[in-house]
């Protein structure tokens, strides 16, 4: 049963279509991420959901309640939507200590002193800020400030948490820790999360499902695994993880890298449903095997150690293929001849 529903929503700013006929259904308790390059419409979508932006077309509802409808001209104001929110540029009030930063939205809502105290203490405890309750923001690290923003959102006791790049100001290690903390908080409090990021590993780590957007248009809504292993198009393939795109041609039932047919076939069988004789082979650098014989003949151009991984640039004629292998795999040196085997190719029509 879907809980948060966005139906055919469109938002224009002048001639820019920021969000274009987007439909999403999110389950209760789900962590749903919106992923895509800068300017693709993630924040605009979240702002429409939060009620800060009206819709040019479409409807938004949560549970049984209508939140926004363009054709009915209906908008429930943001403060009645009861979302917890952490936005891209998180704001903490410098003149308030941690306790009062977290308590402030509850005071605005006119809750009793006792209830404010209880909810604030609990949110502070669950975000690991108990020691800093009386500290002021200028005495805290950016990770701790980010936690204030999270605690403030949790204290509202929301059914839905809207998080727009909430970890963007943290260093990589802290970012990773905070991902786990957000997941733990979700388990504890049971809220639904709509998470916006342009960091694909963050989306992969946190989400039950991911929406990949481009220029305001939904490209694919799927589990992290399917987005990675079965990307619906070239854009998604290249946006998620490292990628090679190789132009290939079909000749006499085999597939060759274009222009270097004498290096041997990439595949001796045709991919399912192929009608064209020109295709693009997409593959991850980690899914190309580097062997001594029995594959497409190639030459090692460059070899770089990246800690646990060796990063190779391999030339097949004039076409470069990036290959990554574990440190303990058979090594090849620059200038060596080698063979490539494509273990999990994905085929896209055309070049
Ligand atoms: N208030 C506004 N007025 C005019 N154009 C806007 C406004 N807000 C957003 N846009 C435009 O809408 C498009 C989508 O912007 P949005 O902020 O939703 O992108 P985003 O996916 O959140 O990007 P980022 O990853 O950089 O935060 C962009 O082209 C942006 O320039
Ligand atoms: Mg944004």
PDB file of C-alpha atoms in Angstrom, residues 41-246:
ATOM      1  CA  UNK A  41      14.862  18.583  -9.883  1.00  0.00           C
ATOM      2  CA  UNK A  42      15.428  16.761  -6.591  1.00  0.00           C
ATOM      3  CA  UNK A  43      15.093  19.717  -4.234  1.00  0.00           C
ATOM      4  CA  UNK A  44      12.141  21.089  -6.187  1.00  0.00           C
ATOM      5  CA  UNK A  45      10.343  17.749  -5.786  1.00  0.00           C
ATOM      6  CA  UNK A  46      11.045  17.709  -2.061  1.00  0.00           C
ATOM      7  CA  UNK A  47       9.895  21.318  -1.697  1.00  0.00           C
ATOM      8  CA  UNK A  48       6.615  20.498  -3.420  1.00  0.00           C
ATOM      9  CA  UNK A  49       6.139  17.566  -1.075  1.00  0.00           C
ATOM     10  CA  UNK A  50       6.901  19.802   1.912  1.00  0.00           C
ATOM     11  CA  UNK A  51       4.422  22.419   0.680  1.00  0.00           C
ATOM     12  CA  UNK A  52       6.928  25.240   0.026  1.00  0.00           C
ATOM     13  CA  UNK A  53       6.258  25.156  -3.685  1.00  0.00           C
ATOM     14  CA  UNK A  54       2.931  24.838  -5.498  1.00  0.00           C
ATOM     15  CA  UNK A  55       2.444  22.508  -8.453  1.00  0.00           C
ATOM     16  CA  UNK A  56       1.788  23.452 -12.067  1.00  0.00           C
ATOM     17  CA  UNK A  57       0.228  20.052 -12.560  1.00  0.00           C
ATOM     18  CA  UNK A  58      -0.541  17.003 -10.473  1.00  0.00           C
ATOM     19  CA  UNK A  59      -1.493  15.952  -6.998  1.00  0.00           C
ATOM     20  CA  UNK A  60       0.268  14.967  -3.771  1.00  0.00           C
ATOM     21  CA  UNK A  61      -1.279  12.970  -0.948  1.00  0.00           C
ATOM     22  CA  UNK A  62      -0.031  11.242   2.193  1.00  0.00           C
ATOM     23  CA  UNK A  63      -2.103   8.402   3.601  1.00  0.00           C
ATOM     24  CA  UNK A  64      -5.718   9.343   3.069  1.00  0.00           C
ATOM     25  CA  UNK A  65      -5.057  13.065   3.167  1.00  0.00           C
ATOM     26  CA  UNK A  66      -4.756  15.313   0.119  1.00  0.00           C
ATOM     27  CA  UNK A  67      -1.746  17.666   0.482  1.00  0.00           C
ATOM     28  CA  UNK A  68      -1.586  19.496  -2.859  1.00  0.00           C
ATOM     29  CA  UNK A  69      -3.714  19.479  -5.970  1.00  0.00           C
ATOM     30  CA  UNK A  70      -3.155  21.805  -8.922  1.00  0.00           C
ATOM     31  CA  UNK A  71      -6.560  21.311 -10.514  1.00  0.00           C
ATOM     32  CA  UNK A  72      -8.422  21.690  -7.214  1.00  0.00           C
ATOM     33  CA  UNK A  73      -6.206  24.650  -6.298  1.00  0.00           C
ATOM     34  CA  UNK A  74      -5.730  23.040  -2.883  1.00  0.00           C
ATOM     35  CA  UNK A  75      -2.588  23.372  -0.726  1.00  0.00           C
ATOM     36  CA  UNK A  76      -2.226  22.214   2.837  1.00  0.00           C
ATOM     37  CA  UNK A  77       0.226  24.652   4.447  1.00  0.00           C
ATOM     38  CA  UNK A  78       3.711  23.272   5.306  1.00  0.00           C
ATOM     39  CA  UNK A  79       3.194  23.524   9.081  1.00  0.00           C
ATOM     40  CA  UNK A  80       0.159  21.224   8.849  1.00  0.00           C
ATOM     41  CA  UNK A  81       2.045  18.531   6.933  1.00  0.00           C
ATOM     42  CA  UNK A  82       4.008  17.359   9.984  1.00  0.00           C
ATOM     43  CA  UNK A  83       7.172  16.470   8.115  1.00  0.00           C
ATOM     44  CA  UNK A  84      10.554  16.344   9.774  1.00  0.00           C
ATOM     45  CA  UNK A  85      12.977  18.174   7.521  1.00  0.00           C
ATOM     46  CA  UNK A  86      16.684  18.592   7.132  1.00  0.00           C
ATOM     47  CA  UNK A  87      17.521  20.767   4.171  1.00  0.00           C
ATOM     48  CA  UNK A  88      20.568  21.110   1.961  1.00  0.00           C
ATOM     49  CA  UNK A  89      21.966  24.135   3.770  1.00  0.00           C
ATOM     50  CA  UNK A  90      21.116  23.117   7.321  1.00  0.00           C
ATOM     51  CA  UNK A  91      20.444  25.940   9.690  1.00  0.00           C
ATOM     52  CA  UNK A  92      21.140  25.988  13.389  1.00  0.00           C
ATOM     53  CA  UNK A  93      20.450  29.086  15.412  1.00  0.00           C
ATOM     54  CA  UNK A  94      23.810  30.341  16.709  1.00  0.00           C
ATOM     55  CA  UNK A  95      22.327  32.179  19.709  1.00  0.00           C
ATOM     56  CA  UNK A  96      20.513  29.073  21.026  1.00  0.00           C
ATOM     57  CA  UNK A  97      22.165  26.138  22.777  1.00  0.00           C
ATOM     58  CA  UNK A  98      21.620  22.576  21.541  1.00  0.00           C
ATOM     59  CA  UNK A  99      18.586  21.979  23.759  1.00  0.00           C
ATOM     60  CA  UNK A 100      16.842  25.133  22.610  1.00  0.00           C
ATOM     61  CA  UNK A 101      17.742  24.580  18.970  1.00  0.00           C
ATOM     62  CA  UNK A 102      15.961  21.240  19.122  1.00  0.00           C
ATOM     63  CA  UNK A 103      13.085  22.499  21.271  1.00  0.00           C
ATOM     64  CA  UNK A 104      12.342  25.587  19.189  1.00  0.00           C
ATOM     65  CA  UNK A 105       9.953  24.050  16.616  1.00  0.00           C
ATOM     66  CA  UNK A 106       8.041  22.386  19.434  1.00  0.00           C
ATOM     67  CA  UNK A 107       7.690  25.724  21.246  1.00  0.00           C
ATOM     68  CA  UNK A 108       6.281  27.240  18.066  1.00  0.00           C
ATOM     69  CA  UNK A 109       3.758  24.427  17.930  1.00  0.00           C
ATOM     70  CA  UNK A 110       2.610  25.417  21.421  1.00  0.00           C
ATOM     71  CA  UNK A 111       3.249  22.072  23.130  1.00  0.00           C
ATOM     72  CA  UNK A 112       3.352  21.897  26.921  1.00  0.00           C
ATOM     73  CA  UNK A 113       6.662  22.484  28.710  1.00  0.00           C
ATOM     74  CA  UNK A 114       6.720  18.911  29.949  1.00  0.00           C
ATOM     75  CA  UNK A 115       6.160  17.449  26.517  1.00  0.00           C
ATOM     76  CA  UNK A 116       8.745  19.751  24.936  1.00  0.00           C
ATOM     77  CA  UNK A 117      11.286  18.706  27.575  1.00  0.00           C
ATOM     78  CA  UNK A 118      10.601  15.017  27.088  1.00  0.00           C
ATOM     79  CA  UNK A 119      10.701  15.021  23.284  1.00  0.00           C
ATOM     80  CA  UNK A 120      13.756  17.262  23.117  1.00  0.00           C
ATOM     81  CA  UNK A 121      15.721  15.116  25.578  1.00  0.00           C
ATOM     82  CA  UNK A 122      14.827  11.960  23.706  1.00  0.00           C
ATOM     83  CA  UNK A 123      15.843  13.386  20.302  1.00  0.00           C
ATOM     84  CA  UNK A 124      19.109  14.693  21.752  1.00  0.00           C
ATOM     85  CA  UNK A 125      19.843  11.332  23.328  1.00  0.00           C
ATOM     86  CA  UNK A 126      19.149   9.388  20.119  1.00  0.00           C
ATOM     87  CA  UNK A 127      21.413  11.590  18.024  1.00  0.00           C
ATOM     88  CA  UNK A 128      24.300  11.252  20.466  1.00  0.00           C
ATOM     89  CA  UNK A 129      24.223  14.876  21.604  1.00  0.00           C
ATOM     90  CA  UNK A 130      23.422  14.347  25.294  1.00  0.00           C
ATOM     91  CA  UNK A 131      26.860  15.622  26.377  1.00  0.00           C
ATOM     92  CA  UNK A 132      26.365  18.810  24.388  1.00  0.00           C
ATOM     93  CA  UNK A 133      22.875  19.745  25.510  1.00  0.00           C
ATOM     94  CA  UNK A 134      24.040  23.109  26.865  1.00  0.00           C
ATOM     95  CA  UNK A 135      26.683  23.826  24.222  1.00  0.00           C
ATOM     96  CA  UNK A 136      26.306  26.527  21.592  1.00  0.00           C
ATOM     97  CA  UNK A 137      26.740  25.750  17.881  1.00  0.00           C
ATOM     98  CA  UNK A 138      30.072  27.592  17.631  1.00  0.00           C
ATOM     99  CA  UNK A 139      31.480  25.078  20.150  1.00  0.00           C
ATOM    100  CA  UNK A 140      30.495  22.102  17.983  1.00  0.00           C
ATOM    101  CA  UNK A 141      31.923  20.321  14.943  1.00  0.00           C
ATOM    102  CA  UNK A 142      29.989  20.364  11.678  1.00  0.00           C
ATOM    103  CA  UNK A 143      28.966  16.738  12.259  1.00  0.00           C
ATOM    104  CA  UNK A 144      27.512  17.676  15.627  1.00  0.00           C
ATOM    105  CA  UNK A 145      25.676  20.612  14.074  1.00  0.00           C
ATOM    106  CA  UNK A 146      24.256  18.298  11.446  1.00  0.00           C
ATOM    107  CA  UNK A 147      22.994  16.125  14.284  1.00  0.00           C
ATOM    108  CA  UNK A 148      21.191  19.120  15.798  1.00  0.00           C
ATOM    109  CA  UNK A 149      19.286  19.454  12.527  1.00  0.00           C
ATOM    110  CA  UNK A 150      18.426  15.758  12.655  1.00  0.00           C
ATOM    111  CA  UNK A 151      17.428  15.902  16.320  1.00  0.00           C
ATOM    112  CA  UNK A 152      15.172  18.859  15.589  1.00  0.00           C
ATOM    113  CA  UNK A 153      13.458  16.915  12.835  1.00  0.00           C
ATOM    114  CA  UNK A 154      13.046  13.815  15.027  1.00  0.00           C
ATOM    115  CA  UNK A 155      11.622  15.791  17.956  1.00  0.00           C
ATOM    116  CA  UNK A 156       8.628  16.725  15.823  1.00  0.00           C
ATOM    117  CA  UNK A 157       7.841  13.014  15.825  1.00  0.00           C
ATOM    118  CA  UNK A 158       7.094  13.025  12.130  1.00  0.00           C
ATOM    119  CA  UNK A 159       5.551  10.250  10.071  1.00  0.00           C
ATOM    120  CA  UNK A 160       7.734  11.314   7.155  1.00  0.00           C
ATOM    121  CA  UNK A 161      11.275  12.661   7.198  1.00  0.00           C
ATOM    122  CA  UNK A 162      12.436  14.776   4.259  1.00  0.00           C
ATOM    123  CA  UNK A 163      16.217  14.858   4.030  1.00  0.00           C
ATOM    124  CA  UNK A 164      17.880  16.988   1.355  1.00  0.00           C
ATOM    125  CA  UNK A 165      21.616  16.221   1.184  1.00  0.00           C
ATOM    126  CA  UNK A 166      21.712  16.188   4.988  1.00  0.00           C
ATOM    127  CA  UNK A 167      25.262  14.834   5.057  1.00  0.00           C
ATOM    128  CA  UNK A 168      26.789  17.104   2.444  1.00  0.00           C
ATOM    129  CA  UNK A 169      28.840  19.149   4.911  1.00  0.00           C
ATOM    130  CA  UNK A 170      30.545  16.203   6.540  1.00  0.00           C
ATOM    131  CA  UNK A 171      33.885  14.571   5.830  1.00  0.00           C
ATOM    132  CA  UNK A 172      33.703  11.134   4.155  1.00  0.00           C
ATOM    133  CA  UNK A 173      34.209   9.086   7.324  1.00  0.00           C
ATOM    134  CA  UNK A 174      31.588  10.950   9.315  1.00  0.00           C
ATOM    135  CA  UNK A 175      29.230  10.767   6.347  1.00  0.00           C
ATOM    136  CA  UNK A 176      29.445   7.009   6.409  1.00  0.00           C
ATOM    137  CA  UNK A 177      28.819   6.866  10.163  1.00  0.00           C
ATOM    138  CA  UNK A 178      25.834   9.173   9.867  1.00  0.00           C
ATOM    139  CA  UNK A 179      24.284   6.929   7.205  1.00  0.00           C
ATOM    140  CA  UNK A 180      24.143   4.120   9.729  1.00  0.00           C
ATOM    141  CA  UNK A 181      22.804   6.435  12.374  1.00  0.00           C
ATOM    142  CA  UNK A 182      20.003   7.616  10.128  1.00  0.00           C
ATOM    143  CA  UNK A 183      19.106   3.982   9.396  1.00  0.00           C
ATOM    144  CA  UNK A 184      19.144   3.176  13.135  1.00  0.00           C
ATOM    145  CA  UNK A 185      16.940   6.173  13.907  1.00  0.00           C
ATOM    146  CA  UNK A 186      14.520   5.086  11.212  1.00  0.00           C
ATOM    147  CA  UNK A 187      14.287   1.603  12.738  1.00  0.00           C
ATOM    148  CA  UNK A 188      13.755   3.066  16.188  1.00  0.00           C
ATOM    149  CA  UNK A 189      11.135   5.638  15.235  1.00  0.00           C
ATOM    150  CA  UNK A 190       9.613   3.946  12.189  1.00  0.00           C
ATOM    151  CA  UNK A 191       9.349   7.041  10.010  1.00  0.00           C
ATOM    152  CA  UNK A 192       9.265   7.046   6.234  1.00  0.00           C
ATOM    153  CA  UNK A 193      12.298   8.736   4.671  1.00  0.00           C
ATOM    154  CA  UNK A 194      12.485  10.667   1.438  1.00  0.00           C
ATOM    155  CA  UNK A 195      16.186  11.241   0.937  1.00  0.00           C
ATOM    156  CA  UNK A 196      17.779  13.467  -1.682  1.00  0.00           C
ATOM    157  CA  UNK A 197      21.372  13.072  -2.763  1.00  0.00           C
ATOM    158  CA  UNK A 198      23.622  13.251  -5.781  1.00  0.00           C
ATOM    159  CA  UNK A 199      25.991  10.770  -4.157  1.00  0.00           C
ATOM    160  CA  UNK A 200      25.258   7.345  -5.557  1.00  0.00           C
ATOM    161  CA  UNK A 201      27.001   5.353  -2.821  1.00  0.00           C
ATOM    162  CA  UNK A 202      24.971   7.205  -0.208  1.00  0.00           C
ATOM    163  CA  UNK A 203      21.736   6.365  -2.031  1.00  0.00           C
ATOM    164  CA  UNK A 204      22.822   2.739  -2.414  1.00  0.00           C
ATOM    165  CA  UNK A 205      23.692   2.385   1.273  1.00  0.00           C
ATOM    166  CA  UNK A 206      20.530   3.927   2.676  1.00  0.00           C
ATOM    167  CA  UNK A 207      17.669   3.172   0.345  1.00  0.00           C
ATOM    168  CA  UNK A 208      15.037   0.520  -0.093  1.00  0.00           C
ATOM    169  CA  UNK A 209      14.352   2.022  -3.513  1.00  0.00           C
ATOM    170  CA  UNK A 210      15.964   4.745  -5.600  1.00  0.00           C
ATOM    171  CA  UNK A 211      14.515   7.106  -8.150  1.00  0.00           C
ATOM    172  CA  UNK A 212      17.103   8.262 -10.684  1.00  0.00           C
ATOM    173  CA  UNK A 213      16.190  11.612 -12.255  1.00  0.00           C
ATOM    174  CA  UNK A 214      17.538  13.536 -15.221  1.00  0.00           C
ATOM    175  CA  UNK A 215      16.346  16.975 -16.326  1.00  0.00           C
ATOM    176  CA  UNK A 216      13.192  16.671 -14.213  1.00  0.00           C
ATOM    177  CA  UNK A 217      12.246  13.315 -15.708  1.00  0.00           C
ATOM    178  CA  UNK A 218      12.193   9.979 -13.840  1.00  0.00           C
ATOM    179  CA  UNK A 219      14.582   7.500 -15.460  1.00  0.00           C
ATOM    180  CA  UNK A 220      14.130   4.437 -13.241  1.00  0.00           C
ATOM    181  CA  UNK A 221      12.590   3.582  -9.879  1.00  0.00           C
ATOM    182  CA  UNK A 222      14.045   0.393  -8.482  1.00  0.00           C
ATOM    183  CA  UNK A 223      16.029  -1.328  -5.732  1.00  0.00           C
ATOM    184  CA  UNK A 224      19.694  -0.306  -5.377  1.00  0.00           C
ATOM    185  CA  UNK A 225      20.778  -3.696  -6.710  1.00  0.00           C
ATOM    186  CA  UNK A 226      18.606  -3.466  -9.819  1.00  0.00           C
ATOM    187  CA  UNK A 227      19.660   0.114 -10.481  1.00  0.00           C
ATOM    188  CA  UNK A 228      23.267  -1.071 -10.397  1.00  0.00           C
ATOM    189  CA  UNK A 229      22.935  -4.377 -12.247  1.00  0.00           C
ATOM    190  CA  UNK A 230      20.019  -3.600 -14.586  1.00  0.00           C
ATOM    191  CA  UNK A 231      20.223   0.105 -15.366  1.00  0.00           C
ATOM    192  CA  UNK A 232      17.362   1.046 -17.680  1.00  0.00           C
ATOM    193  CA  UNK A 233      19.487   3.225 -19.943  1.00  0.00           C
ATOM    194  CA  UNK A 234      22.987   4.485 -20.664  1.00  0.00           C
ATOM    195  CA  UNK A 235      22.562   7.583 -18.560  1.00  0.00           C
ATOM    196  CA  UNK A 236      21.852   5.529 -15.427  1.00  0.00           C
ATOM    197  CA  UNK A 237      24.661   3.116 -16.216  1.00  0.00           C
ATOM    198  CA  UNK A 238      27.167   5.959 -16.433  1.00  0.00           C
ATOM    199  CA  UNK A 239      25.765   7.848 -13.441  1.00  0.00           C
ATOM    200  CA  UNK A 240      25.954   4.841 -11.102  1.00  0.00           C
ATOM    201  CA  UNK A 241      29.498   3.603 -10.656  1.00  0.00           C
ATOM    202  CA  UNK A 242      32.357   3.407 -13.127  1.00  0.00           C
ATOM    203  CA  UNK A 243      31.573   2.446 -16.683  1.00  0.00           C
ATOM    204  CA  UNK A 244      32.967   1.587 -20.105  1.00  0.00           C
ATOM    205  CA  UNK A 245      30.949   2.159 -23.260  1.00  0.00           C
ATOM    206  CA  UNK A 246      32.386   0.393 -26.279  1.00  0.00           C
TER     207      UNK A 246
END
